[in-house]
mmCIF file of C-alpha atoms in Angstrom:
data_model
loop_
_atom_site.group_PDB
_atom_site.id
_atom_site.type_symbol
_atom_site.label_atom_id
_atom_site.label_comp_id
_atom_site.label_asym_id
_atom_site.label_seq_id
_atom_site.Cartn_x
_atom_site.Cartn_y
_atom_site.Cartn_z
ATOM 1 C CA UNK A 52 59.437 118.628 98.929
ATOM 2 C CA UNK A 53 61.969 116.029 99.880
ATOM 3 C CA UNK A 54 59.061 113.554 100.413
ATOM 4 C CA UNK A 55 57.929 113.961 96.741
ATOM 5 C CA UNK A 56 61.343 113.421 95.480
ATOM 6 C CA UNK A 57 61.358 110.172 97.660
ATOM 7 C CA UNK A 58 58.278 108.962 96.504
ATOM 8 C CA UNK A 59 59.450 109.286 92.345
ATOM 9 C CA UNK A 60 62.644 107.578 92.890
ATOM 10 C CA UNK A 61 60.398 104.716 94.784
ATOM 11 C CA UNK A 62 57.900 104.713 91.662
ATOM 12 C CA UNK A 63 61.346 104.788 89.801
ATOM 13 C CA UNK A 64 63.069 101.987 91.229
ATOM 14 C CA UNK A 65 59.963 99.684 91.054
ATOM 15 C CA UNK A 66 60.046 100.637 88.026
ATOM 16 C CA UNK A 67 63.114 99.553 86.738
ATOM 17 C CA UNK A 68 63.233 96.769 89.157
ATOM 18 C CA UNK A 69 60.253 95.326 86.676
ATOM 19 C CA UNK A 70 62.435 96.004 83.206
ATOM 20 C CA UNK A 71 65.304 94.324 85.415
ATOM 21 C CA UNK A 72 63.055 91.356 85.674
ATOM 22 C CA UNK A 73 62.986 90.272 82.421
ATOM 23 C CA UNK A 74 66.647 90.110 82.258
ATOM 24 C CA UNK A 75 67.293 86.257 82.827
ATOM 25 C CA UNK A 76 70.771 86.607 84.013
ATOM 26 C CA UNK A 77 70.537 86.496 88.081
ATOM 27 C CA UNK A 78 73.752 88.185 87.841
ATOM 28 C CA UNK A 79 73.153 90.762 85.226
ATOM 29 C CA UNK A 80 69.740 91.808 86.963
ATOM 30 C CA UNK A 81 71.056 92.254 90.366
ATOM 31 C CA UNK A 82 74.109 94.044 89.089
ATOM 32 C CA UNK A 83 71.443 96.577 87.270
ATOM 33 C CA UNK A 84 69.636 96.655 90.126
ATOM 34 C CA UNK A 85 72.482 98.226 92.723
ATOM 35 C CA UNK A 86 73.801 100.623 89.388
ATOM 36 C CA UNK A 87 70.305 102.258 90.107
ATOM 37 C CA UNK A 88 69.816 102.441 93.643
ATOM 38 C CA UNK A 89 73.235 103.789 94.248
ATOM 39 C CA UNK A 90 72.686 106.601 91.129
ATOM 40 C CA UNK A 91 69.455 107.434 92.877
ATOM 41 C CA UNK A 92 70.793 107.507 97.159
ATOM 42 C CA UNK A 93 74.236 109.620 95.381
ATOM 43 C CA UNK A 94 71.732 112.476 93.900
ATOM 44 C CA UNK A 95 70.296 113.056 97.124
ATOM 45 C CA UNK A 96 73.473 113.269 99.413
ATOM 46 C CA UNK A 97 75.513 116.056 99.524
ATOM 47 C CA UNK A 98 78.579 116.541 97.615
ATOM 48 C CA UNK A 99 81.635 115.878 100.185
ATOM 49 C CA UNK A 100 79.637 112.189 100.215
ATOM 50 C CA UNK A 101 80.540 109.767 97.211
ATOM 51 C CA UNK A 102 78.665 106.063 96.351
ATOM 52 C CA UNK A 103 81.194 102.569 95.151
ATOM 53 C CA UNK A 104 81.243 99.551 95.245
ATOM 54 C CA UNK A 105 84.157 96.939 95.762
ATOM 55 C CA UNK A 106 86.110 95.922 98.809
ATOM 56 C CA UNK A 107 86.917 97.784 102.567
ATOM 57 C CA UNK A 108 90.427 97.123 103.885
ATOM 58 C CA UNK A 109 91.989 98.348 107.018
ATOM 59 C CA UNK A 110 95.307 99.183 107.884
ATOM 60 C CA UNK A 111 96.384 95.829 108.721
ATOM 61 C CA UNK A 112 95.368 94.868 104.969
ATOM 62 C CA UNK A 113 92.339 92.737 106.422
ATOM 63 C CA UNK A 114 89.780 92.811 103.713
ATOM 64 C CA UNK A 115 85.861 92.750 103.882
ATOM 65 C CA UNK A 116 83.900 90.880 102.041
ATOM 66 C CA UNK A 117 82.026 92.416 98.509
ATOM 67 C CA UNK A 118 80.366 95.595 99.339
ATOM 68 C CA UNK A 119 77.065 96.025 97.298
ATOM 69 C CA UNK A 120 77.094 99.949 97.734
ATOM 70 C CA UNK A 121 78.882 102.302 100.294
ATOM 71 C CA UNK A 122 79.308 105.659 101.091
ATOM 72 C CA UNK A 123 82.375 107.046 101.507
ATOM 73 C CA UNK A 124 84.544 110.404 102.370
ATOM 74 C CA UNK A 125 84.402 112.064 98.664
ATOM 75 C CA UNK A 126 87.114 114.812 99.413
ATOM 76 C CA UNK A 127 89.430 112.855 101.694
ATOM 77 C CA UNK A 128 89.607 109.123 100.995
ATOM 78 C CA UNK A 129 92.260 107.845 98.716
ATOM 79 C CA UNK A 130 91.463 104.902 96.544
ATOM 80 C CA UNK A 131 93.871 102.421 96.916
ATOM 81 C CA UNK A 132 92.979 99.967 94.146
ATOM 82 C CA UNK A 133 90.237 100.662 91.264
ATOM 83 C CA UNK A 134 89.397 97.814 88.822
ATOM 84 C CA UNK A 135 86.178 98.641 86.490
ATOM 85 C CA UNK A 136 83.731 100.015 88.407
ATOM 86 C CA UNK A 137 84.891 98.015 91.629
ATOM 87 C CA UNK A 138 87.228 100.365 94.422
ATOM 88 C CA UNK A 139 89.565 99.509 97.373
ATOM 89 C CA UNK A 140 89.196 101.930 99.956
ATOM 90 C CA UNK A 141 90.346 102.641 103.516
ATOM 91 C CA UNK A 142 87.796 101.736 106.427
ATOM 92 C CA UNK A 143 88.249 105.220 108.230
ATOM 93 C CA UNK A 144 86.596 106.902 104.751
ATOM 94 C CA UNK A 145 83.490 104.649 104.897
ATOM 95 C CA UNK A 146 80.390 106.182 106.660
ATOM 96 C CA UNK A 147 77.980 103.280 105.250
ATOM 97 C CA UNK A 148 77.394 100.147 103.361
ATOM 98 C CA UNK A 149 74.483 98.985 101.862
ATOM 99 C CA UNK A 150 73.388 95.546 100.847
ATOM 100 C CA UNK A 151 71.352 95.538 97.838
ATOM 101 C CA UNK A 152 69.259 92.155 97.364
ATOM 102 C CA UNK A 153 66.887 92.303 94.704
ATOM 103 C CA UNK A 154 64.476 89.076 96.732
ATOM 104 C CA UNK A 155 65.174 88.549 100.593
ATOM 105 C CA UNK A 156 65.181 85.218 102.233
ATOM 106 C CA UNK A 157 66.423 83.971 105.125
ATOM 107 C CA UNK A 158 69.714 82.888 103.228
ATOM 108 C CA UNK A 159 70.189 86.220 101.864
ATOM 109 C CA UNK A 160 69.679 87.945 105.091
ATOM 110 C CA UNK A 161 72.236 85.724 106.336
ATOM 111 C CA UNK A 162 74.743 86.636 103.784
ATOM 112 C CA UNK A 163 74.010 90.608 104.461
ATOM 113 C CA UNK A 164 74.809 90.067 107.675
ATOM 114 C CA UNK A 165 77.804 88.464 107.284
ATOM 115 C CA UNK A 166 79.168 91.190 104.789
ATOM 116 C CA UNK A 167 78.216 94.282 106.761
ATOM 117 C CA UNK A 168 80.248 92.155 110.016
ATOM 118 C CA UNK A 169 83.071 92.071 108.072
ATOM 119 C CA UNK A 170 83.098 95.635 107.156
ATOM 120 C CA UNK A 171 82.196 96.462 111.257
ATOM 121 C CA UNK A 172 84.936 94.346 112.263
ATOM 122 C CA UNK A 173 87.743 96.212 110.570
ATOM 123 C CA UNK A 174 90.160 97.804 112.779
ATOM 124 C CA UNK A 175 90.334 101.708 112.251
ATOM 125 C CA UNK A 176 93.624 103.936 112.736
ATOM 126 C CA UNK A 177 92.329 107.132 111.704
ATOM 127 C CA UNK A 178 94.625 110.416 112.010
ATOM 128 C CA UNK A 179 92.849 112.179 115.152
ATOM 129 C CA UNK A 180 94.507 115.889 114.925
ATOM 130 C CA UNK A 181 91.638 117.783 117.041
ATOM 131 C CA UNK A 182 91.285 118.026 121.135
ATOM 132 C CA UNK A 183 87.354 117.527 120.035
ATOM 133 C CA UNK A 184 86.138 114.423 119.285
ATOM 134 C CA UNK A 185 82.378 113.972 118.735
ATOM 135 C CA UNK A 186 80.590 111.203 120.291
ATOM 136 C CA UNK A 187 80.340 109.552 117.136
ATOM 137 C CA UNK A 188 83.208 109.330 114.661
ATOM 138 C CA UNK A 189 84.423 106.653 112.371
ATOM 139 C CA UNK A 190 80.991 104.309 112.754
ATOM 140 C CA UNK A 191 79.477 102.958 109.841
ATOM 141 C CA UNK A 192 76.315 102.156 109.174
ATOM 142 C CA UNK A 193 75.581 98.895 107.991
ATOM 143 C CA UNK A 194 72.162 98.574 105.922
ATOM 144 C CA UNK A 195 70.189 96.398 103.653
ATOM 145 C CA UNK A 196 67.981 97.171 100.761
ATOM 146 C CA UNK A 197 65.693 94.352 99.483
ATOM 147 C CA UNK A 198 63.316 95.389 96.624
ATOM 148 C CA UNK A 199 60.994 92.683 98.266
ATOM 149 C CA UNK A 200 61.371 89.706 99.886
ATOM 150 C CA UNK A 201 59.817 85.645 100.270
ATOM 151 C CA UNK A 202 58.287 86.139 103.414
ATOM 152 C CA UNK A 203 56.485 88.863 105.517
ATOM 153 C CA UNK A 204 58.206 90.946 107.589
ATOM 154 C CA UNK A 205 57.487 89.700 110.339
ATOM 155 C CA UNK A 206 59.543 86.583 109.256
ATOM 156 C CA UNK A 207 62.346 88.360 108.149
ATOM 157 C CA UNK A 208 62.187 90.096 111.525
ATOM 158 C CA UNK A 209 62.306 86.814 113.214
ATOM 159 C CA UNK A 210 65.081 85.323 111.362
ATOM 160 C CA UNK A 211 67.369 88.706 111.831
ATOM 161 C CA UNK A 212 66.695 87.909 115.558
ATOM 162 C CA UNK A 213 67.792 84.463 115.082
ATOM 163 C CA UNK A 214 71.168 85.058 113.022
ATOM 164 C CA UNK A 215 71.907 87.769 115.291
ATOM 165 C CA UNK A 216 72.643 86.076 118.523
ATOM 166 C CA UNK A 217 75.882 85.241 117.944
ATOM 167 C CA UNK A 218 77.115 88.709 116.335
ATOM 168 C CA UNK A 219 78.286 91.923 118.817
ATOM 169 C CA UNK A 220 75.165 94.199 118.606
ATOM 170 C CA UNK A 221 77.677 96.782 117.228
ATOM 171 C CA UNK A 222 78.173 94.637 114.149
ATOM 172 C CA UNK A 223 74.716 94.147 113.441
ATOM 173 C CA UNK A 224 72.803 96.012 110.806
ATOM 174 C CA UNK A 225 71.370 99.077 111.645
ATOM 175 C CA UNK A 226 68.544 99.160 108.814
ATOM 176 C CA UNK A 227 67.001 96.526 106.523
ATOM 177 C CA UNK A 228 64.117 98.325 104.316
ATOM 178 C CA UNK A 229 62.043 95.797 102.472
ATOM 179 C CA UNK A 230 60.943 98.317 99.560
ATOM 180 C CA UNK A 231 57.081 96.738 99.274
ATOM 181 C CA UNK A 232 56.370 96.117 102.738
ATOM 182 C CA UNK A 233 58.382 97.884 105.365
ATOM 183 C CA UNK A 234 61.537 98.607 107.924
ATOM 184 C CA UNK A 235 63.295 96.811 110.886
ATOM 185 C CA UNK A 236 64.604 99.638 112.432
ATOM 186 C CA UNK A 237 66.259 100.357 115.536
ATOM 187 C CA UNK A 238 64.315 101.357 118.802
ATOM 188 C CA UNK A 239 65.924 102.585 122.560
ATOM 189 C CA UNK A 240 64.396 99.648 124.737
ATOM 190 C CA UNK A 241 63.245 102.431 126.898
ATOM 191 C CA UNK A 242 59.995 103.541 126.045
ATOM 192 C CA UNK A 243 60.275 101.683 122.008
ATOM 193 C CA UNK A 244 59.523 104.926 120.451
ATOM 194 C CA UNK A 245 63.041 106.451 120.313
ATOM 195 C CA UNK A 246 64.321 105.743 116.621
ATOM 196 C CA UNK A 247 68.577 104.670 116.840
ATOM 197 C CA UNK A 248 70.651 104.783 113.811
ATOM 198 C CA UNK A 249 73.111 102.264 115.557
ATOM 199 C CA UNK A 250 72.498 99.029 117.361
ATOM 200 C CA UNK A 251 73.803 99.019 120.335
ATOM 201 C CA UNK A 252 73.086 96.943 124.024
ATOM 202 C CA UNK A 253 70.382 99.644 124.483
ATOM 203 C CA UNK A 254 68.125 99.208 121.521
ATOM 204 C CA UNK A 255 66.075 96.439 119.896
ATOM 205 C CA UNK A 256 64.414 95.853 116.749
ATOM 206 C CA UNK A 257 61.198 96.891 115.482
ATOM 207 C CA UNK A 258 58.709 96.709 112.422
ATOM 208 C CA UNK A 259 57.160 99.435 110.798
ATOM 209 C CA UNK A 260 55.364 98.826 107.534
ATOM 210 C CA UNK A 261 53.843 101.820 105.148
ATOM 211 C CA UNK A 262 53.787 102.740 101.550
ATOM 212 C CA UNK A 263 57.247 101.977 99.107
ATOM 213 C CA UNK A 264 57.580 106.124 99.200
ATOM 214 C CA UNK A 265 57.545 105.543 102.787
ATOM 215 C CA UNK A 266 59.722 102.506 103.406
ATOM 216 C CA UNK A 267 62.161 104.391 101.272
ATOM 217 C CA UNK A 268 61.897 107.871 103.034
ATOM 218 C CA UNK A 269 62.511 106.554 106.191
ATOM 219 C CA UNK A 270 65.429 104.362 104.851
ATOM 220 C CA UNK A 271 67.094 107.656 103.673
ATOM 221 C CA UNK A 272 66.488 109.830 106.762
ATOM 222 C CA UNK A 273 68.548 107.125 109.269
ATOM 223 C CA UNK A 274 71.003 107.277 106.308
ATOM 224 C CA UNK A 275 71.371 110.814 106.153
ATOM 225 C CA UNK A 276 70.651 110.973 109.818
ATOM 226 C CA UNK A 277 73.909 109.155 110.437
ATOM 227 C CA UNK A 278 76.002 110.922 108.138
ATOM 228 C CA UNK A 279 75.070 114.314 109.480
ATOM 229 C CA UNK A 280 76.285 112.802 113.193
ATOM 230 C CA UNK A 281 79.219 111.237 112.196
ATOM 231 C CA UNK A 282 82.770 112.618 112.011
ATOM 232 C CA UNK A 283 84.621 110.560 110.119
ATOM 233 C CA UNK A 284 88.433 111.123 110.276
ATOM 234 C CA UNK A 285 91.325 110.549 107.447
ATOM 235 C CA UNK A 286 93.157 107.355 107.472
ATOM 236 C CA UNK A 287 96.568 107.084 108.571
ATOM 237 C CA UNK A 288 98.166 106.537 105.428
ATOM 238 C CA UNK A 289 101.689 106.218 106.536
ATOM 239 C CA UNK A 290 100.063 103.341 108.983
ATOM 240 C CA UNK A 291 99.004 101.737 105.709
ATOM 241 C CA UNK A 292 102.276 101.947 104.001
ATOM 242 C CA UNK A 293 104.472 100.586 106.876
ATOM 243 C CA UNK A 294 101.750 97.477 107.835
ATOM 244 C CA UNK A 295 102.257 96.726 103.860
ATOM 245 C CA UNK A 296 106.125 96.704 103.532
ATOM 246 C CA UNK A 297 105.683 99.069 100.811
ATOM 247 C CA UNK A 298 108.874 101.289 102.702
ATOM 248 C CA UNK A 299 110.428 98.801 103.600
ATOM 249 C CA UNK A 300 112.984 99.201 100.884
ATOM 250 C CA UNK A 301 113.221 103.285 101.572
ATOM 251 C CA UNK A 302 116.650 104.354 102.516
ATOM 252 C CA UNK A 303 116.838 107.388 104.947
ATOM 253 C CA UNK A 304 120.173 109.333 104.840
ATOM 254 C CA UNK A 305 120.542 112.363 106.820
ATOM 255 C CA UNK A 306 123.776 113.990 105.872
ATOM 256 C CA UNK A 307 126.075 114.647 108.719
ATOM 257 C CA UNK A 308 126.237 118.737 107.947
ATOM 258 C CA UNK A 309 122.430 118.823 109.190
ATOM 259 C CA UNK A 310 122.705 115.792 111.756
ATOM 260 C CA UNK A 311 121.098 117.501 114.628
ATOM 261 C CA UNK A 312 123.186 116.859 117.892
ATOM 262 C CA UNK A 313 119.839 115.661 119.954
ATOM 263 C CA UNK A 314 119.380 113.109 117.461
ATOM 264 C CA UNK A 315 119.306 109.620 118.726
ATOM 265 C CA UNK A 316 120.563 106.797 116.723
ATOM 266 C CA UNK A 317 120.045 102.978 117.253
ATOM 267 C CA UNK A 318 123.385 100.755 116.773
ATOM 268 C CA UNK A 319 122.275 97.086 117.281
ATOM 269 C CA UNK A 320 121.122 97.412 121.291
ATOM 270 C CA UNK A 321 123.021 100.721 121.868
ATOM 271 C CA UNK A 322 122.169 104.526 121.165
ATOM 272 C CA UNK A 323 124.398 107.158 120.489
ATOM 273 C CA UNK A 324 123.128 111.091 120.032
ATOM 274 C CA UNK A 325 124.200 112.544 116.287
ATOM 275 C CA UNK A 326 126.940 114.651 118.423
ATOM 276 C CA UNK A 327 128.711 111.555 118.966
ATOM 277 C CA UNK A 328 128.202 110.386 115.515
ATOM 278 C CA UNK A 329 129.833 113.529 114.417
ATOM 279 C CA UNK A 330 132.251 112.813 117.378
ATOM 280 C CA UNK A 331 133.536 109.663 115.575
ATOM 281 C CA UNK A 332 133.252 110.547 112.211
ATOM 282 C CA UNK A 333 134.901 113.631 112.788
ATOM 283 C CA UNK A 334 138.410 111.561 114.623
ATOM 284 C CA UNK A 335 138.251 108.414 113.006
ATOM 285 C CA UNK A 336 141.064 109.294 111.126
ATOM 286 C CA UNK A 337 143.320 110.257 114.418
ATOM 287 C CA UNK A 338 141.974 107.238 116.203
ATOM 288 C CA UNK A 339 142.948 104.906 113.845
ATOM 289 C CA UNK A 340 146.754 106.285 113.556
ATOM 290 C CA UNK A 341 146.823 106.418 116.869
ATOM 291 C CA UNK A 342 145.603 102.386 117.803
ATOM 292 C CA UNK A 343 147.964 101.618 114.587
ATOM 293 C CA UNK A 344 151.575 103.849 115.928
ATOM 294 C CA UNK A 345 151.172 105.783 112.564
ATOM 295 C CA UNK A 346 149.998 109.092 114.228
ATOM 296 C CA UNK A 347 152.647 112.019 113.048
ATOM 297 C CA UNK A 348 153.052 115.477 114.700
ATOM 298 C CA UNK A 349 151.949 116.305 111.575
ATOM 299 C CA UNK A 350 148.559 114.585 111.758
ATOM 300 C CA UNK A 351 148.076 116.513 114.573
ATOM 301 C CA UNK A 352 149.051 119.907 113.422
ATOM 302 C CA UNK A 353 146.529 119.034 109.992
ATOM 303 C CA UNK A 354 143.972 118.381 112.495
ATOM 304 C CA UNK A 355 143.970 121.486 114.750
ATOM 305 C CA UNK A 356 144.182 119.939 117.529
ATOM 306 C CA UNK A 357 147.052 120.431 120.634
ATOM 307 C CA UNK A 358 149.255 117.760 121.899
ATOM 308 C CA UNK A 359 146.997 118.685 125.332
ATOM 309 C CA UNK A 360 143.306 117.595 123.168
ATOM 310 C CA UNK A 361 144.529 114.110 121.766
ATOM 311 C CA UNK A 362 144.560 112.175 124.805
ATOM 312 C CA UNK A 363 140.946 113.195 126.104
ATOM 313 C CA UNK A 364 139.745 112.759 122.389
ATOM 314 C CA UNK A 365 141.641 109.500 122.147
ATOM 315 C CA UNK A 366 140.107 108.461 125.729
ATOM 316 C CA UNK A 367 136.150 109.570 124.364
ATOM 317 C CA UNK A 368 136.623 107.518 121.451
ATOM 318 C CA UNK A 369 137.202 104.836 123.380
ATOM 319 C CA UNK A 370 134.469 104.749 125.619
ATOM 320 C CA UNK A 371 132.516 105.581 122.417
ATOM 321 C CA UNK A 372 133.296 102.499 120.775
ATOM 322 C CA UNK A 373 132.867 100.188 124.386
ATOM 323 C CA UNK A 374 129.461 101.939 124.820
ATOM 324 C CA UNK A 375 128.442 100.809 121.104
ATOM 325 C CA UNK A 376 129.676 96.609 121.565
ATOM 326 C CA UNK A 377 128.997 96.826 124.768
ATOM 327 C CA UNK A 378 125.777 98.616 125.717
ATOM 328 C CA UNK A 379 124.313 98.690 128.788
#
């Protein structure tokens, strides 16, 4: 059933990929182009997965490049910035991105790889609240979608190998489906019949050319494939807001009636516990009178304290003060 579905949206896209065609605008038709391959991948994924477009960012505000089309955490991800139909979102909530190139060429391969690197690269600080982590969490899938392309496959193959070299096989793309001629897919080196949704030191690429239904079907499947295996985790958002000096104007009082005494306060290179902040505040008043001659019996009486309790108070205070200018 799935495979029928598959096979209309490929008679669909090629489709509209045609009508696109006539559009003169480069910009225009490529834009039209991603609208309906991400309206067609976001009807077949399952709800907690939404599609956008628009710009990654990680919690050290380190930006990717332009994102064609990704796939993000629908329930959990906040969107930091939206502008039109472009989004800022947080790495942690991406599962995958998609480049969407309506011709492929060597240049164009080039650029795809560039953009899903800079995506890959991001650093991720995702909240981790579980003593179970799966084996794969918070990787993304980096893909590209050509509707067809200026050379064979075989080319294109070549020329990934090429602009590859220099880029960490776990930045490398993990997918690139030419719609009207095939995949380059990833294989274990170990037998090259394993299929791998992620590159890795133990895989390498290979060709596999069939019908647009086809080349489409098995585009989805390592795209589902991969979300169905990968846990992605929430972003630290409080991460986020302290890397950005967006608190950095947020005043934190804690009144001295709920001061716990095990608190621990920082005063320039010394730390005193709230008990001896409510120490000080508490005989600031006596000290003072006292270091000044002013202190009355009075005072004293007004304080509830004994004659016997002022000197040891007085002598506390002290080394209070000598352990705060003085630390050690």
């Amino acid at each position: 059933m799935l495979l029928y579905n598959i096979e209309s949206i490929a008679k669909k896209l090629q489709s509209d990929s045609e009508v696109l065609s006539h559009i003169e605008h480069m910009a225009t038709r490529g834009a039209g182009r991603e609208d309906k391959l991400r309206l067609y991948i976001k009807d077949l994924l399952p709800q907690k997965f939404s599609v956008g477009n628009g710009i990654i960012t990680d919690v050290n505000g380190t930006q990717s490049k332009q994102q064609d089309f990704f796939v993000y955490d629908a329930f959990n991800s906040p969107v930091f910035l939206k502008y039109e139909t472009s989004i800022v979102i947080p790495v942690e909530s991406v599962y995958a991105t998609v480049e969407i190139k309506s011709t492929l060429n060597k240049n164009t391969l080039s650029q795809s790889i560039n953009n899903i690197k800079s995506v890959k690269e991001l650093k991720i600080s995702a909240l981790i609240n579980s003593p179970f982590i799966p084996n794969y969490h918070n990787q993304i899938f980096g893909s590209i979608f050509a509707y067809t392309s200026e050379n064979k496959i075989e080319t294109i193959a070549s020329n990934l190998q090429e602009l590859c070299k220099s880029v960490p096989k776990s930045n490398q793309p993990s997918i690139i489906c030419i719609l009207d001629q095939g995949n380059i897919i990833n294989v274990d080196k170990n037998g090259l019949k394993q299929i791998c949704t992620m590159p890795s030191e133990q895989t390498t690429w290979c060709i596999t050319k069939n019908k647009e239904e086809i080349n489409l079907y098995v585009f989805y499947l390592l795209l589902q494939q991969h979300l169905n295996t990968t846990k992605n985790f929430p972003p630290d958002l409080l991460a986020y807001a302290n890397n950005s000096h967006a608190l950095d104007g947020l005043q934190l009082v804690v009144p001295k009636e709920i001061l716990p005494d095990d608190a621990s306060i920082s005063l320039g290179d010394a730390t005193l516990t709230g008990e001896e902040l409510k120490f000080m505040d508490e005989y600031k008043d006596i000290f003072f009178k006292v270091s000044t001659n002013q202190l009355t019996a009075e005072d004293v009486i007004a304080k509830g304290i004994s004659a016997d309790e002022l000197v040891p108070i007085c002598k506390r205070y002290t080394d209070l003060i000598n352990k705060t200018l003085f630390p050690k």
